[in-house]
């Protein structure tokens, strides 16, 4: 009975440990920038980078640009990177 319980616990814990290893591959970043002058603008930017393998990466980035006197901008991008 003890061995069966230990094997069941191992089946539950191993996938969780694999997910923890995947967290090393994720980076999250956010910035807020302002500019002044003739055109006042505020940029709020957020993104996530995920390393697929040693030379492959995937990124998602979202930019919200608040303009004074003009329509605000939204830009989203999905980027695949190959490093050599």
Short mmCIF file of N, CA and C in Angstrom, two decimals:
data_model
loop_
_atom_site.label_atom_id
_atom_site.label_comp_id
_atom_site.label_asym_id
_atom_site.label_seq_id
_atom_site.Cartn_x
_atom_site.Cartn_y
_atom_site.Cartn_z
N UNK A 1 0.81 -1.21 0.00
CA UNK A 1 0.00 0.00 0.00
C UNK A 1 0.85 1.27 0.00
N UNK A 2 1.93 1.29 0.78
CA UNK A 2 2.78 2.48 0.84
C UNK A 2 3.41 2.75 -0.52
N UNK A 3 3.87 1.70 -1.18
CA UNK A 3 4.50 1.84 -2.49
C UNK A 3 3.51 2.37 -3.52
N UNK A 4 2.27 1.88 -3.46
CA UNK A 4 1.24 2.38 -4.38
C UNK A 4 0.97 3.86 -4.16
N UNK A 5 0.91 4.29 -2.91
CA UNK A 5 0.68 5.70 -2.60
C UNK A 5 1.86 6.55 -3.07
N UNK A 6 3.05 6.05 -2.90
CA UNK A 6 4.24 6.78 -3.33
C UNK A 6 4.25 6.93 -4.85
N UNK A 7 3.86 5.89 -5.57
CA UNK A 7 3.81 5.96 -7.03
C UNK A 7 2.73 6.94 -7.50
N UNK A 8 1.59 6.94 -6.84
CA UNK A 8 0.54 7.90 -7.18
C UNK A 8 0.99 9.34 -6.91
N UNK A 9 1.66 9.54 -5.80
CA UNK A 9 2.17 10.88 -5.48
C UNK A 9 3.19 11.32 -6.53
N UNK A 10 4.02 10.41 -6.97
CA UNK A 10 5.02 10.74 -7.98
C UNK A 10 4.34 11.14 -9.29
N UNK A 11 3.26 10.45 -9.65
CA UNK A 11 2.53 10.79 -10.87
C UNK A 11 1.93 12.19 -10.80
N UNK A 12 1.58 12.62 -9.61
CA UNK A 12 1.00 13.95 -9.44
C UNK A 12 2.10 15.02 -9.43
N UNK A 13 3.21 14.75 -8.78
CA UNK A 13 4.26 15.75 -8.58
C UNK A 13 5.11 15.96 -9.82
N UNK A 14 5.41 14.93 -10.59
CA UNK A 14 6.32 15.07 -11.73
C UNK A 14 5.83 16.11 -12.76
N UNK A 15 4.55 16.11 -13.17
CA UNK A 15 4.13 17.16 -14.12
C UNK A 15 4.24 18.56 -13.54
N UNK A 16 4.02 18.71 -12.24
CA UNK A 16 4.18 20.03 -11.62
C UNK A 16 5.62 20.49 -11.67
N UNK A 17 6.55 19.59 -11.43
CA UNK A 17 7.97 19.95 -11.50
C UNK A 17 8.38 20.33 -12.91
N UNK A 18 7.80 19.67 -13.91
CA UNK A 18 8.11 20.03 -15.30
C UNK A 18 7.64 21.45 -15.59
N UNK A 19 6.50 21.84 -15.04
CA UNK A 19 6.01 23.21 -15.24
C UNK A 19 6.92 24.23 -14.58
N UNK A 20 7.47 23.91 -13.43
CA UNK A 20 8.40 24.83 -12.76
C UNK A 20 9.63 25.04 -13.62
N UNK A 21 10.12 23.99 -14.28
CA UNK A 21 11.26 24.14 -15.19
C UNK A 21 10.92 25.07 -16.34
N UNK A 22 9.67 25.05 -16.82
CA UNK A 22 9.27 25.92 -17.91
C UNK A 22 9.27 27.39 -17.51
N UNK A 23 9.10 27.68 -16.23
CA UNK A 23 9.10 29.08 -15.78
C UNK A 23 10.44 29.74 -16.01
N UNK A 24 11.52 28.96 -16.07
CA UNK A 24 12.83 29.53 -16.36
C UNK A 24 12.90 30.07 -17.78
N UNK A 25 11.97 29.66 -18.62
CA UNK A 25 11.98 30.06 -20.02
C UNK A 25 11.12 31.29 -20.29
N UNK A 26 10.45 31.82 -19.26
CA UNK A 26 9.51 32.93 -19.44
C UNK A 26 10.08 34.20 -18.81
N UNK A 27 9.99 35.30 -19.55
CA UNK A 27 10.35 36.62 -19.02
C UNK A 27 9.19 37.56 -19.26
N UNK A 28 8.87 38.35 -18.26
CA UNK A 28 7.78 39.32 -18.35
C UNK A 28 8.39 40.70 -18.14
N UNK A 29 7.99 41.65 -18.98
CA UNK A 29 8.53 43.00 -18.86
C UNK A 29 7.41 44.02 -19.06
N UNK A 30 7.56 45.16 -18.39
CA UNK A 30 6.60 46.26 -18.56
C UNK A 30 7.36 47.57 -18.39
N UNK A 31 6.95 48.57 -19.17
CA UNK A 31 7.55 49.90 -19.07
C UNK A 31 6.47 50.97 -19.22
N UNK A 32 6.76 52.13 -18.67
CA UNK A 32 5.93 53.32 -18.87
C UNK A 32 6.88 54.46 -19.20
N UNK A 33 6.64 55.11 -20.32
CA UNK A 33 7.49 56.22 -20.77
C UNK A 33 6.62 57.41 -21.13
N UNK A 34 7.11 58.59 -20.86
CA UNK A 34 6.41 59.80 -21.25
C UNK A 34 7.34 60.67 -22.09
N UNK A 35 6.75 61.46 -22.96
CA UNK A 35 7.52 62.44 -23.71
C UNK A 35 6.76 63.77 -23.67
N UNK A 36 7.51 64.84 -23.69
CA UNK A 36 6.91 66.17 -23.62
C UNK A 36 7.41 67.00 -24.79
N UNK A 37 6.82 68.10 -24.97
CA UNK A 37 7.18 68.98 -26.07
C UNK A 37 5.92 69.39 -26.81
N UNK A 38 6.03 69.56 -28.14
CA UNK A 38 4.85 69.91 -28.93
C UNK A 38 3.80 68.80 -28.88
N UNK A 39 4.23 67.58 -28.79
CA UNK A 39 3.33 66.43 -28.72
C UNK A 39 3.60 65.70 -27.41
N UNK A 40 2.63 65.71 -26.52
CA UNK A 40 2.77 64.96 -25.26
C UNK A 40 2.23 63.55 -25.48
N UNK A 41 3.00 62.59 -25.05
CA UNK A 41 2.64 61.20 -25.31
C UNK A 41 3.07 60.35 -24.13
N UNK A 42 2.25 59.34 -23.82
CA UNK A 42 2.59 58.36 -22.79
C UNK A 42 2.51 56.97 -23.42
N UNK A 43 3.57 56.20 -23.24
CA UNK A 43 3.63 54.84 -23.77
C UNK A 43 3.60 53.87 -22.61
N UNK A 44 2.65 52.95 -22.64
CA UNK A 44 2.59 51.85 -21.68
C UNK A 44 2.82 50.59 -22.49
N UNK A 45 3.85 49.85 -22.10
CA UNK A 45 4.27 48.71 -22.90
C UNK A 45 4.40 47.49 -22.00
N UNK A 46 3.91 46.35 -22.46
CA UNK A 46 4.05 45.10 -21.71
C UNK A 46 4.34 43.97 -22.67
N UNK A 47 5.06 42.98 -22.17
CA UNK A 47 5.39 41.87 -23.05
C UNK A 47 5.82 40.63 -22.30
N UNK A 48 5.79 39.53 -23.04
CA UNK A 48 6.20 38.23 -22.51
C UNK A 48 7.12 37.58 -23.55
N UNK A 49 8.27 37.11 -23.09
CA UNK A 49 9.20 36.34 -23.94
C UNK A 49 9.22 34.91 -23.45
N UNK A 50 9.18 33.97 -24.38
CA UNK A 50 9.25 32.56 -24.05
C UNK A 50 10.34 31.92 -24.88
N UNK A 51 11.27 31.26 -24.25
CA UNK A 51 12.36 30.58 -24.94
C UNK A 51 11.91 29.17 -25.29
N UNK A 52 11.78 28.90 -26.59
CA UNK A 52 11.34 27.58 -27.03
C UNK A 52 12.48 26.57 -26.93
N UNK A 53 13.66 26.97 -27.37
CA UNK A 53 14.87 26.14 -27.27
C UNK A 53 16.06 27.09 -27.28
N UNK A 54 17.26 26.55 -27.38
CA UNK A 54 18.46 27.38 -27.30
C UNK A 54 18.48 28.50 -28.34
N UNK A 55 17.97 28.24 -29.54
CA UNK A 55 18.04 29.22 -30.62
C UNK A 55 16.69 29.77 -31.06
N UNK A 56 15.61 29.37 -30.42
CA UNK A 56 14.28 29.77 -30.86
C UNK A 56 13.53 30.45 -29.71
N UNK A 57 12.86 31.55 -30.03
CA UNK A 57 12.10 32.27 -29.02
C UNK A 57 10.82 32.84 -29.59
N UNK A 58 9.86 33.07 -28.73
CA UNK A 58 8.58 33.63 -29.11
C UNK A 58 8.26 34.78 -28.16
N UNK A 59 7.81 35.90 -28.70
CA UNK A 59 7.51 37.07 -27.89
C UNK A 59 6.15 37.62 -28.25
N UNK A 60 5.46 38.13 -27.24
CA UNK A 60 4.23 38.88 -27.44
C UNK A 60 4.44 40.23 -26.79
N UNK A 61 4.09 41.28 -27.50
CA UNK A 61 4.27 42.63 -26.97
C UNK A 61 3.02 43.45 -27.27
N UNK A 62 2.60 44.25 -26.28
CA UNK A 62 1.45 45.13 -26.44
C UNK A 62 1.86 46.54 -26.04
N UNK A 63 1.56 47.50 -26.91
CA UNK A 63 1.85 48.91 -26.66
C UNK A 63 0.55 49.70 -26.68
N UNK A 64 0.37 50.52 -25.67
CA UNK A 64 -0.73 51.48 -25.63
C UNK A 64 -0.09 52.86 -25.59
N UNK A 65 -0.41 53.67 -26.60
CA UNK A 65 0.18 55.00 -26.71
C UNK A 65 -0.93 56.03 -26.58
N UNK A 66 -0.85 56.83 -25.52
CA UNK A 66 -1.84 57.88 -25.27
C UNK A 66 -1.26 59.18 -25.80
N UNK A 67 -1.91 59.74 -26.80
CA UNK A 67 -1.45 60.97 -27.45
C UNK A 67 -2.31 62.13 -26.99
N UNK A 68 -1.69 63.29 -26.84
CA UNK A 68 -2.47 64.50 -26.51
C UNK A 68 -2.91 65.15 -27.82
N UNK A 69 -4.21 65.32 -27.97
CA UNK A 69 -4.72 65.98 -29.16
C UNK A 69 -4.92 65.07 -30.35
N UNK A 70 -4.56 63.81 -30.25
CA UNK A 70 -4.71 62.86 -31.34
C UNK A 70 -5.36 61.59 -30.80
N UNK A 71 -5.79 60.75 -31.70
CA UNK A 71 -6.37 59.46 -31.32
C UNK A 71 -5.28 58.58 -30.69
N UNK A 72 -5.63 57.86 -29.62
CA UNK A 72 -4.68 56.96 -28.97
C UNK A 72 -4.40 55.75 -29.87
N UNK A 73 -3.23 55.15 -29.69
CA UNK A 73 -2.82 54.01 -30.51
C UNK A 73 -2.70 52.76 -29.67
N UNK A 74 -3.03 51.61 -30.27
CA UNK A 74 -2.82 50.28 -29.70
C UNK A 74 -2.06 49.45 -30.72
N UNK A 75 -0.98 48.84 -30.28
CA UNK A 75 -0.19 48.01 -31.18
C UNK A 75 0.13 46.70 -30.45
N UNK A 76 -0.19 45.58 -31.07
CA UNK A 76 0.14 44.27 -30.51
C UNK A 76 0.98 43.53 -31.54
N UNK A 77 1.97 42.78 -31.06
CA UNK A 77 2.82 42.04 -31.98
C UNK A 77 3.19 40.69 -31.40
N UNK A 78 3.31 39.73 -32.28
CA UNK A 78 3.77 38.40 -31.96
C UNK A 78 5.02 38.17 -32.79
N UNK A 79 6.14 37.89 -32.14
CA UNK A 79 7.44 37.83 -32.82
C UNK A 79 8.08 36.48 -32.57
N UNK A 80 8.52 35.86 -33.65
CA UNK A 80 9.31 34.62 -33.58
C UNK A 80 10.77 35.00 -33.82
N UNK A 81 11.67 34.53 -32.97
CA UNK A 81 13.09 34.85 -33.12
C UNK A 81 13.89 33.58 -33.31
N UNK A 82 14.81 33.65 -34.27
CA UNK A 82 15.79 32.57 -34.47
C UNK A 82 17.17 33.20 -34.29
N UNK A 83 17.91 32.74 -33.31
CA UNK A 83 19.24 33.27 -33.03
C UNK A 83 20.30 32.35 -33.61
N UNK A 84 21.27 32.94 -34.30
CA UNK A 84 22.38 32.13 -34.83
C UNK A 84 23.69 32.79 -34.55
#
